[in-house]
XYZ file of N, CA and C in Angstrom:
450
model
N 24.086 -22.707 -55.734
C 24.507 -21.319 -55.773
C 25.914 -21.193 -55.163
N 26.792 -20.573 -55.882
C 28.174 -20.409 -55.425
C 28.259 -19.357 -54.329
N 29.106 -19.620 -53.368
C 29.319 -18.677 -52.275
C 30.313 -17.623 -52.742
N 29.957 -16.361 -52.576
C 30.850 -15.274 -52.940
C 31.535 -14.778 -51.665
N 32.711 -15.344 -51.388
C 33.442 -14.995 -50.167
C 33.895 -13.550 -50.171
N 34.241 -13.027 -51.336
C 34.689 -11.640 -51.410
C 33.587 -10.685 -50.965
N 32.358 -10.914 -51.399
C 31.237 -10.063 -50.962
C 31.046 -10.164 -49.453
N 31.118 -11.360 -48.939
C 30.952 -11.548 -47.493
C 32.052 -10.830 -46.716
N 33.272 -10.951 -47.195
C 34.399 -10.303 -46.516
C 34.222 -8.788 -46.524
N 33.855 -8.234 -47.658
C 33.648 -6.782 -47.751
C 32.534 -6.347 -46.810
N 31.445 -7.111 -46.762
C 30.334 -6.770 -45.859
C 30.777 -6.847 -44.394
N 31.521 -7.890 -44.038
C 31.967 -8.042 -42.650
C 32.962 -6.954 -42.249
N 33.885 -6.586 -43.138
C 34.812 -5.494 -42.835
C 34.052 -4.172 -42.660
N 33.020 -3.973 -43.483
C 32.225 -2.749 -43.377
C 31.491 -2.697 -42.044
N 30.892 -3.802 -41.645
C 30.217 -3.870 -40.344
C 31.219 -3.639 -39.220
N 32.393 -4.247 -39.348
C 33.431 -4.061 -38.333
C 33.820 -2.590 -38.209
N 34.054 -1.932 -39.344
C 34.442 -0.520 -39.301
C 33.338 0.359 -38.715
N 32.103 0.107 -39.109
C 30.987 0.883 -38.544
C 30.875 0.648 -37.042
N 31.041 -0.584 -36.618
C 30.988 -0.887 -35.185
C 32.116 -0.232 -34.419
N 33.300 -0.202 -35.011
C 34.444 0.441 -34.368
C 34.222 1.948 -34.252
N 33.682 2.541 -35.308
C 33.353 3.972 -35.243
C 32.292 4.241 -34.181
N 31.300 3.373 -34.094
C 30.257 3.547 -33.090
C 30.822 3.364 -31.689
N 31.774 2.474 -31.522
C 32.440 2.281 -30.232
C 33.107 3.597 -29.793
N 33.786 4.236 -30.720
C 34.417 5.525 -30.440
C 33.354 6.576 -30.123
N 32.299 6.603 -30.910
C 31.209 7.566 -30.703
C 30.555 7.372 -29.337
N 30.317 6.128 -28.956
C 29.721 5.858 -27.642
C 30.597 6.396 -26.513
N 31.909 6.315 -26.720
C 32.831 6.828 -25.711
C 32.789 8.346 -25.595
N 32.390 9.025 -26.661
C 32.372 10.489 -26.666
C 31.014 11.098 -26.336
N 29.944 10.337 -26.424
C 28.590 10.860 -26.192
C 28.442 11.554 -24.835
N 29.061 11.066 -23.768
C 28.923 11.784 -22.485
C 29.338 13.259 -22.560
N 30.278 13.599 -23.424
C 30.702 14.995 -23.570
C 29.547 15.902 -23.968
N 28.634 15.381 -24.774
C 27.497 16.174 -25.250
C 26.425 16.363 -24.175
N 26.621 15.709 -23.048
C 25.687 15.838 -21.928
C 26.372 16.415 -20.702
N 27.516 17.050 -20.934
C 28.230 17.715 -19.856
C 28.967 16.783 -18.912
N 29.159 15.541 -19.307
C 29.853 14.565 -18.470
C 31.281 14.364 -18.968
N 32.125 13.856 -18.106
C 33.498 13.568 -18.522
C 33.545 12.198 -19.190
N 34.632 11.967 -19.888
C 34.840 10.675 -20.542
C 36.072 10.026 -19.937
N 36.188 8.721 -20.150
C 37.338 7.978 -19.647
C 38.571 8.425 -20.430
N 39.644 8.728 -19.707
C 40.890 9.153 -20.344
C 41.939 8.067 -20.156
N 42.621 7.724 -21.237
C 43.678 6.729 -21.118
C 44.990 7.380 -20.692
N 45.180 8.627 -21.077
C 46.353 9.370 -20.637
C 46.049 10.859 -20.728
N 46.591 11.616 -19.807
C 46.413 13.068 -19.809
C 47.286 13.664 -20.906
N 46.738 14.642 -21.598
C 47.494 15.329 -22.635
C 47.218 16.826 -22.535
N 48.217 17.605 -22.836
C 48.044 19.062 -22.823
C 47.935 19.629 -24.228
N 48.429 18.864 -25.226
C 48.268 19.279 -26.624
C 48.251 18.039 -27.520
N 47.953 18.254 -28.774
C 47.792 17.136 -29.712
C 49.097 16.358 -29.903
N 50.231 17.025 -29.754
C 51.521 16.336 -29.907
C 51.725 15.269 -28.841
N 51.094 15.439 -27.680
C 51.221 14.453 -26.600
C 50.605 13.110 -26.977
N 49.659 13.123 -27.898
C 48.978 11.875 -28.273
C 49.186 11.542 -29.755
N 50.206 12.108 -30.358
C 50.417 11.872 -31.794
C 50.620 10.391 -32.106
N 51.302 9.657 -31.232
C 51.498 8.215 -31.467
C 50.142 7.504 -31.457
N 49.289 7.861 -30.516
C 47.947 7.261 -30.437
C 47.159 7.576 -31.708
N 47.249 8.805 -32.176
C 46.520 9.204 -33.381
C 47.002 8.402 -34.604
N 48.317 8.217 -34.724
C 48.845 7.433 -35.838
C 48.413 5.975 -35.741
N 48.416 5.416 -34.533
C 47.970 4.033 -34.349
C 46.491 3.886 -34.697
N 45.676 4.855 -34.287
C 44.249 4.821 -34.626
C 44.056 4.918 -36.135
N 44.830 5.781 -36.777
C 44.749 5.901 -38.235
C 45.045 4.553 -38.883
N 46.119 3.919 -38.452
C 46.464 2.610 -38.998
C 45.396 1.568 -38.749
N 44.816 1.605 -37.548
C 43.796 0.624 -37.186
C 42.556 0.747 -38.073
N 42.231 1.976 -38.505
C 41.073 2.189 -39.371
C 41.420 2.015 -40.853
N 42.625 2.391 -41.239
C 42.996 2.350 -42.648
C 43.205 0.923 -43.157
N 43.780 0.053 -42.348
C 44.023 -1.323 -42.812
C 42.743 -2.033 -43.252
N 41.641 -1.987 -42.476
C 40.411 -2.608 -42.980
C 39.870 -1.927 -44.242
N 40.025 -0.597 -44.336
C 39.577 0.084 -45.550
C 40.365 -0.407 -46.753
N 41.681 -0.534 -46.590
C 42.502 -1.081 -47.672
C 42.126 -2.534 -47.955
N 41.809 -3.283 -46.885
C 41.369 -4.663 -47.060
C 40.120 -4.761 -47.912
N 39.193 -3.856 -47.703
C 37.965 -3.832 -48.513
C 38.305 -3.561 -49.973
N 39.127 -2.556 -50.198
C 39.475 -2.176 -51.574
C 40.227 -3.297 -52.282
N 41.250 -3.833 -51.639
C 42.064 -4.861 -52.287
C 41.244 -6.134 -52.499
N 40.387 -6.479 -51.538
C 39.538 -7.661 -51.704
C 38.612 -7.506 -52.906
N 38.146 -6.290 -53.145
C 37.258 -6.049 -54.284
C 37.980 -6.168 -55.621
N 39.306 -5.938 -55.621
C 40.021 -5.854 -56.886
C 41.044 -6.956 -57.146
N 41.296 -7.821 -56.183
C 42.293 -8.874 -56.422
C 41.783 -10.214 -55.920
N 42.392 -11.247 -56.458
C 41.991 -12.602 -56.110
C 43.223 -13.500 -55.943
N 44.371 -12.881 -55.672
C 45.608 -13.656 -55.642
C 45.739 -14.484 -54.369
N 46.458 -15.575 -54.497
C 46.667 -16.469 -53.357
C 47.457 -15.773 -52.254
N 48.490 -15.039 -52.625
C 49.305 -14.370 -51.605
C 48.478 -13.333 -50.839
N 47.614 -12.609 -51.542
C 46.769 -11.647 -50.840
C 45.812 -12.365 -49.894
N 45.222 -13.457 -50.335
C 44.280 -14.190 -49.481
C 44.953 -14.638 -48.186
N 46.193 -15.069 -48.273
C 46.940 -15.500 -47.090
C 47.226 -14.317 -46.171
N 47.710 -13.222 -46.741
C 47.979 -12.012 -45.951
C 46.692 -11.504 -45.311
N 45.621 -11.517 -46.081
C 44.333 -11.039 -45.577
C 43.859 -11.878 -44.398
N 43.986 -13.195 -44.503
C 43.586 -14.051 -43.393
C 44.392 -13.701 -42.140
N 45.694 -13.510 -42.294
C 46.533 -13.099 -41.165
C 46.067 -11.780 -40.559
N 45.664 -10.843 -41.417
C 45.155 -9.555 -40.942
C 43.884 -9.746 -40.120
N 42.990 -10.619 -40.564
C 41.748 -10.838 -39.813
C 42.037 -11.455 -38.446
N 43.004 -12.357 -38.391
C 43.384 -12.961 -37.105
C 43.963 -11.898 -36.175
N 44.826 -11.044 -36.711
C 45.392 -9.946 -35.922
C 44.282 -9.070 -35.332
N 43.300 -8.710 -36.140
C 42.212 -7.866 -35.649
C 41.365 -8.583 -34.605
N 41.168 -9.869 -34.751
C 40.411 -10.613 -33.735
C 41.159 -10.632 -32.403
N 42.469 -10.834 -32.475
C 43.279 -10.809 -31.248
C 43.209 -9.432 -30.602
N 43.331 -8.381 -31.406
C 43.261 -7.012 -30.885
C 41.885 -6.728 -30.269
N 40.821 -7.203 -30.913
C 39.470 -6.990 -30.381
C 39.280 -7.718 -29.059
N 39.768 -8.949 -28.980
C 39.646 -9.695 -27.732
C 40.424 -9.000 -26.620
N 41.625 -8.555 -26.925
C 42.435 -7.830 -25.950
C 41.729 -6.555 -25.492
N 41.168 -5.820 -26.442
C 40.451 -4.585 -26.119
C 39.223 -4.881 -25.252
N 38.508 -5.941 -25.577
C 37.333 -6.339 -24.802
C 37.724 -6.659 -23.361
N 38.770 -7.431 -23.201
C 39.231 -7.794 -21.853
C 39.695 -6.560 -21.085
N 40.466 -5.702 -21.736
C 40.953 -4.490 -21.061
C 39.812 -3.551 -20.677
N 38.760 -3.488 -21.514
C 37.605 -2.648 -21.177
C 36.893 -3.133 -19.916
N 37.046 -4.391 -19.572
C 36.439 -4.905 -18.340
C 37.119 -4.350 -17.085
N 38.332 -3.817 -17.250
C 39.070 -3.258 -16.116
C 38.922 -1.741 -15.993
N 38.264 -1.112 -16.964
C 38.027 0.329 -16.896
C 36.906 0.576 -15.894
N 37.122 1.500 -14.990
C 36.093 1.804 -13.994
C 35.461 3.151 -14.290
N 34.156 3.238 -14.309
C 33.203 2.132 -14.159
C 33.134 1.308 -15.445
N 32.756 0.041 -15.302
C 32.584 -0.824 -16.474
C 31.364 -0.321 -17.233
N 31.564 -0.011 -18.492
C 30.476 0.473 -19.348
C 29.948 -0.722 -20.144
N 28.870 -1.310 -19.650
C 28.394 -2.567 -20.207
C 27.898 -2.437 -21.637
N 27.426 -1.257 -22.033
C 27.019 -1.078 -23.432
C 28.243 -1.142 -24.347
N 29.393 -0.679 -23.859
C 30.623 -0.791 -24.640
C 31.091 -2.252 -24.697
N 30.953 -2.955 -23.587
C 31.333 -4.371 -23.546
C 30.471 -5.171 -24.523
N 29.173 -4.889 -24.534
C 28.263 -5.585 -25.448
C 28.658 -5.320 -26.902
N 28.974 -4.068 -27.213
C 29.383 -3.731 -28.581
C 30.706 -4.409 -28.940
N 31.653 -4.412 -28.009
C 32.935 -5.061 -28.275
C 32.761 -6.572 -28.451
N 31.855 -7.178 -27.704
C 31.578 -8.608 -27.872
C 30.991 -8.869 -29.263
N 30.097 -7.995 -29.701
C 29.531 -8.125 -31.044
C 30.625 -7.976 -32.102
N 31.509 -7.007 -31.916
C 32.607 -6.813 -32.863
C 33.553 -8.012 -32.873
N 33.774 -8.603 -31.714
C 34.600 -9.809 -31.657
C 33.931 -10.947 -32.440
N 32.619 -11.094 -32.298
C 31.869 -12.104 -33.048
C 31.967 -11.843 -34.556
N 31.829 -10.584 -34.967
C 31.979 -10.222 -36.383
C 33.389 -10.589 -36.849
N 34.377 -10.337 -35.997
C 35.753 -10.696 -36.332
C 35.937 -12.194 -36.518
N 35.283 -12.985 -35.676
C 35.368 -14.443 -35.833
C 34.726 -14.892 -37.143
N 33.591 -14.283 -37.493
C 32.965 -14.588 -38.792
C 33.898 -14.206 -39.938
N 34.577 -13.094 -39.770
C 35.534 -12.653 -40.779
C 36.697 -13.637 -40.876
N 37.183 -14.130 -39.728
C 38.254 -15.138 -39.728
C 37.825 -16.386 -40.496
N 36.654 -16.886 -40.179
C 36.151 -18.110 -40.816
C 35.980 -17.911 -42.312
N 35.386 -16.782 -42.686
C 35.144 -16.501 -44.103
C 36.464 -16.326 -44.857
N 37.403 -15.591 -44.255
C 38.710 -15.393 -44.897
C 39.460 -16.715 -45.021
N 39.343 -17.570 -44.014
C 39.993 -18.874 -44.072
C 39.407 -19.714 -45.205
N 38.084 -19.734 -45.320
C 37.442 -20.505 -46.385
C 37.817 -19.960 -47.759
N 37.902 -18.640 -47.863
C 38.294 -18.007 -49.124
C 39.725 -18.385 -49.487
N 40.603 -18.386 -48.502
C 41.996 -18.754 -48.710
C 42.097 -20.230 -49.135
N 41.374 -21.104 -48.472
C 41.395 -22.538 -48.782
C 40.746 -22.834 -50.134
N 39.732 -22.075 -50.507
C 39.052 -22.276 -51.785
C 40.043 -22.150 -52.930
N 40.911 -21.176 -52.847
C 41.921 -20.968 -53.890
C 42.850 -22.162 -53.972
N 43.287 -22.659 -52.839
C 44.185 -23.808 -52.802
C 43.500 -25.029 -53.398
N 42.262 -25.278 -52.993
C 41.533 -26.438 -53.517
C 41.299 -26.311 -55.018
N 40.955 -25.120 -55.486
C 40.719 -24.903 -56.912
C 42.001 -25.140 -57.702
N 43.122 -24.660 -57.196
C 44.394 -24.861 -57.882
C 44.791 -26.330 -57.895
N 44.577 -27.036 -56.782
C 44.918 -28.454 -56.727
C 44.061 -29.247 -57.714
N 42.773 -28.922 -57.794
C 41.875 -29.607 -58.725
C 42.298 -29.336 -60.167
N 42.609 -28.069 -60.460
C 43.035 -27.699 -61.809
C 44.348 -28.402 -62.163
N 45.289 -28.407 -61.227
C 46.581 -29.069 -61.459
C 46.382 -30.575 -61.681
N 45.493 -31.177 -60.900
C 45.198 -32.605 -61.044
C 44.600 -32.885 -62.419
N 43.683 -32.044 -62.878
C 43.085 -32.224 -64.205
C 44.122 -32.101 -65.304
N 44.978 -31.096 -65.180
C 46.008 -30.875 -66.209
C 47.002 -32.025 -66.242
N 47.405 -32.513 -65.088
C 48.416 -33.587 -65.064
C 47.842 -34.932 -65.480
N 46.537 -35.120 -65.323
C 45.936 -36.404 -65.687
C 45.813 -36.565 -67.206
N 45.934 -35.476 -67.964
C 45.837 -35.552 -69.415
C 47.170 -35.858 -70.074
N 48.248 -35.837 -69.328
C 49.571 -36.077 -69.923
C 50.154 -37.337 -69.409
Protein backbone atom coordinates (compact mmCIF):
# COMPACT_ATOMS: atom_id res chain seq x y z
CA UNK A 1 0.00 0.00 0.00
CA UNK A 2 1.42 3.36 -1.03
CA UNK A 3 1.88 6.02 1.60
CA UNK A 4 -0.11 9.17 0.89
CA UNK A 5 2.09 11.88 2.38
CA UNK A 6 -0.23 14.66 1.25
CA UNK A 7 -3.12 13.21 3.29
CA UNK A 8 -0.88 12.84 6.31
CA UNK A 9 0.40 16.40 5.98
CA UNK A 10 -3.13 17.80 5.70
CA UNK A 11 -4.23 15.80 8.75
CA UNK A 12 -1.21 16.92 10.79
CA UNK A 13 -1.67 20.60 9.85
CA UNK A 14 -5.35 20.31 10.82
CA UNK A 15 -4.47 18.80 14.20
CA UNK A 16 -1.85 21.51 14.69
CA UNK A 17 -4.34 24.29 13.93
CA UNK A 18 -7.00 22.80 16.22
CA UNK A 19 -4.42 22.44 18.98
CA UNK A 20 -3.26 26.02 18.52
CA UNK A 21 -6.85 27.26 18.70
CA UNK A 22 -7.41 25.19 21.83
CA UNK A 23 -4.22 26.64 23.34
CA UNK A 24 -5.69 30.12 22.83
CA UNK A 25 -9.06 28.99 24.19
CA UNK A 26 -7.45 27.50 27.30
CA UNK A 27 -5.80 30.85 27.93
CA UNK A 28 -9.17 32.62 27.80
CA UNK A 29 -11.32 30.17 29.81
CA UNK A 30 -10.48 31.84 33.16
CA UNK A 31 -12.34 34.95 31.94
CA UNK A 32 -15.59 32.96 31.89
CA UNK A 33 -15.09 32.16 35.57
CA UNK A 34 -14.38 35.70 36.69
CA UNK A 35 -10.61 35.21 36.82
CA UNK A 36 -7.90 37.25 35.15
CA UNK A 37 -5.73 35.95 32.35
CA UNK A 38 -2.01 36.28 31.75
CA UNK A 39 -1.23 39.49 29.86
CA UNK A 40 1.83 39.83 27.67
CA UNK A 41 1.45 43.59 27.42
CA UNK A 42 -1.02 46.17 28.69
CA UNK A 43 -3.18 47.77 26.03
CA UNK A 44 -5.78 50.50 26.20
CA UNK A 45 -7.22 49.95 22.71
CA UNK A 46 -6.99 47.53 19.80
CA UNK A 47 -4.44 49.73 17.99
CA UNK A 48 -1.96 49.06 20.82
CA UNK A 49 -1.83 45.39 19.83
CA UNK A 50 -2.34 45.65 16.07
CA UNK A 51 1.13 44.20 15.39
CA UNK A 52 0.31 41.20 17.61
CA UNK A 53 -3.01 40.72 15.82
CA UNK A 54 -1.31 40.75 12.40
CA UNK A 55 1.33 38.28 13.60
CA UNK A 56 -1.38 35.98 14.97
CA UNK A 57 -3.25 36.22 11.67
CA UNK A 58 -0.11 35.21 9.80
CA UNK A 59 0.62 32.39 12.22
CA UNK A 60 -2.84 30.88 11.58
CA UNK A 61 -3.12 31.66 7.87
CA UNK A 62 0.15 30.05 6.76
CA UNK A 63 -0.89 26.53 7.88
CA UNK A 64 -4.32 27.04 6.30
CA UNK A 65 -2.63 27.98 3.03
CA UNK A 66 -0.31 25.00 3.51
CA UNK A 67 -3.31 22.69 3.70
CA UNK A 68 -4.87 24.17 0.57
CA UNK A 69 -1.70 24.21 -1.52
CA UNK A 70 -0.73 20.70 -0.39
CA UNK A 71 -4.13 19.46 -1.55
CA UNK A 72 -3.74 21.03 -4.99
CA UNK A 73 -0.05 20.89 -5.94
CA UNK A 74 2.72 18.37 -6.09
CA UNK A 75 5.65 20.47 -7.28
CA UNK A 76 9.19 19.98 -6.07
CA UNK A 77 9.66 23.66 -5.24
CA UNK A 78 6.51 23.69 -3.12
CA UNK A 79 7.59 20.55 -1.27
CA UNK A 80 10.90 22.22 -0.38
CA UNK A 81 9.24 25.46 0.75
CA UNK A 82 6.67 23.47 2.70
CA UNK A 83 9.34 21.50 4.53
CA UNK A 84 11.03 24.78 5.49
CA UNK A 85 7.69 26.07 6.77
CA UNK A 86 7.23 23.00 8.98
CA UNK A 87 10.72 23.47 10.45
CA UNK A 88 9.95 27.13 11.15
CA UNK A 89 6.76 26.17 12.99
CA UNK A 90 8.57 23.53 15.04
CA UNK A 91 11.18 26.08 16.09
CA UNK A 92 8.43 28.57 16.99
CA UNK A 93 6.55 25.90 18.98
CA UNK A 94 9.66 24.91 20.90
CA UNK A 95 10.41 28.56 21.66
CA UNK A 96 6.82 29.12 22.79
CA UNK A 97 6.94 26.00 24.98
CA UNK A 98 10.15 27.14 26.66
CA UNK A 99 8.87 30.69 27.16
CA UNK A 100 5.62 29.37 28.69
CA UNK A 101 7.74 27.72 31.38
CA UNK A 102 8.73 31.21 32.57
CA UNK A 103 5.17 32.54 32.82
CA UNK A 104 4.07 32.71 36.44
CA UNK A 105 2.20 30.75 37.51
CA UNK A 106 3.25 27.89 35.23
CA UNK A 107 0.08 26.51 33.68
CA UNK A 108 0.94 22.84 33.30
CA UNK A 109 -2.11 22.05 31.17
CA UNK A 110 -0.82 24.61 28.66
CA UNK A 111 2.67 23.11 28.83
CA UNK A 112 1.23 19.64 28.18
CA UNK A 113 -0.71 20.94 25.17
CA UNK A 114 2.32 22.78 23.81
CA UNK A 115 4.43 19.62 24.20
CA UNK A 116 1.79 17.69 22.24
CA UNK A 117 1.79 20.39 19.55
CA UNK A 118 5.58 20.23 19.38
CA UNK A 119 5.33 16.44 18.89
CA UNK A 120 2.74 16.96 16.12
CA UNK A 121 5.16 19.45 14.57
CA UNK A 122 7.97 16.90 14.62
CA UNK A 123 5.70 14.36 12.90
CA UNK A 124 4.89 17.04 10.35
CA UNK A 125 8.63 17.70 9.83
CA UNK A 126 9.35 14.02 9.26
CA UNK A 127 6.38 13.55 6.94
CA UNK A 128 7.17 16.71 4.95
CA UNK A 129 10.81 15.63 4.65
CA UNK A 130 9.82 12.19 3.36
CA UNK A 131 7.38 13.78 0.91
CA UNK A 132 10.10 16.13 -0.32
CA UNK A 133 12.61 13.27 -0.71
CA UNK A 134 10.05 11.02 -2.43
CA UNK A 135 9.83 13.50 -5.30
CA UNK A 136 13.61 13.61 -5.65
CA UNK A 137 13.90 9.82 -5.61
CA UNK A 138 11.06 9.42 -8.12
CA UNK A 139 12.65 11.94 -10.48
CA UNK A 140 16.08 10.30 -10.18
CA UNK A 141 14.58 6.87 -10.92
CA UNK A 142 12.63 8.25 -13.89
CA UNK A 143 15.71 10.07 -15.21
CA UNK A 144 17.79 6.89 -14.80
CA UNK A 145 15.20 4.86 -16.74
CA UNK A 146 15.03 7.42 -19.53
CA UNK A 147 18.80 7.73 -19.88
CA UNK A 148 19.37 3.97 -19.85
CA UNK A 149 17.30 3.60 -23.05
CA UNK A 150 19.53 5.90 -25.10
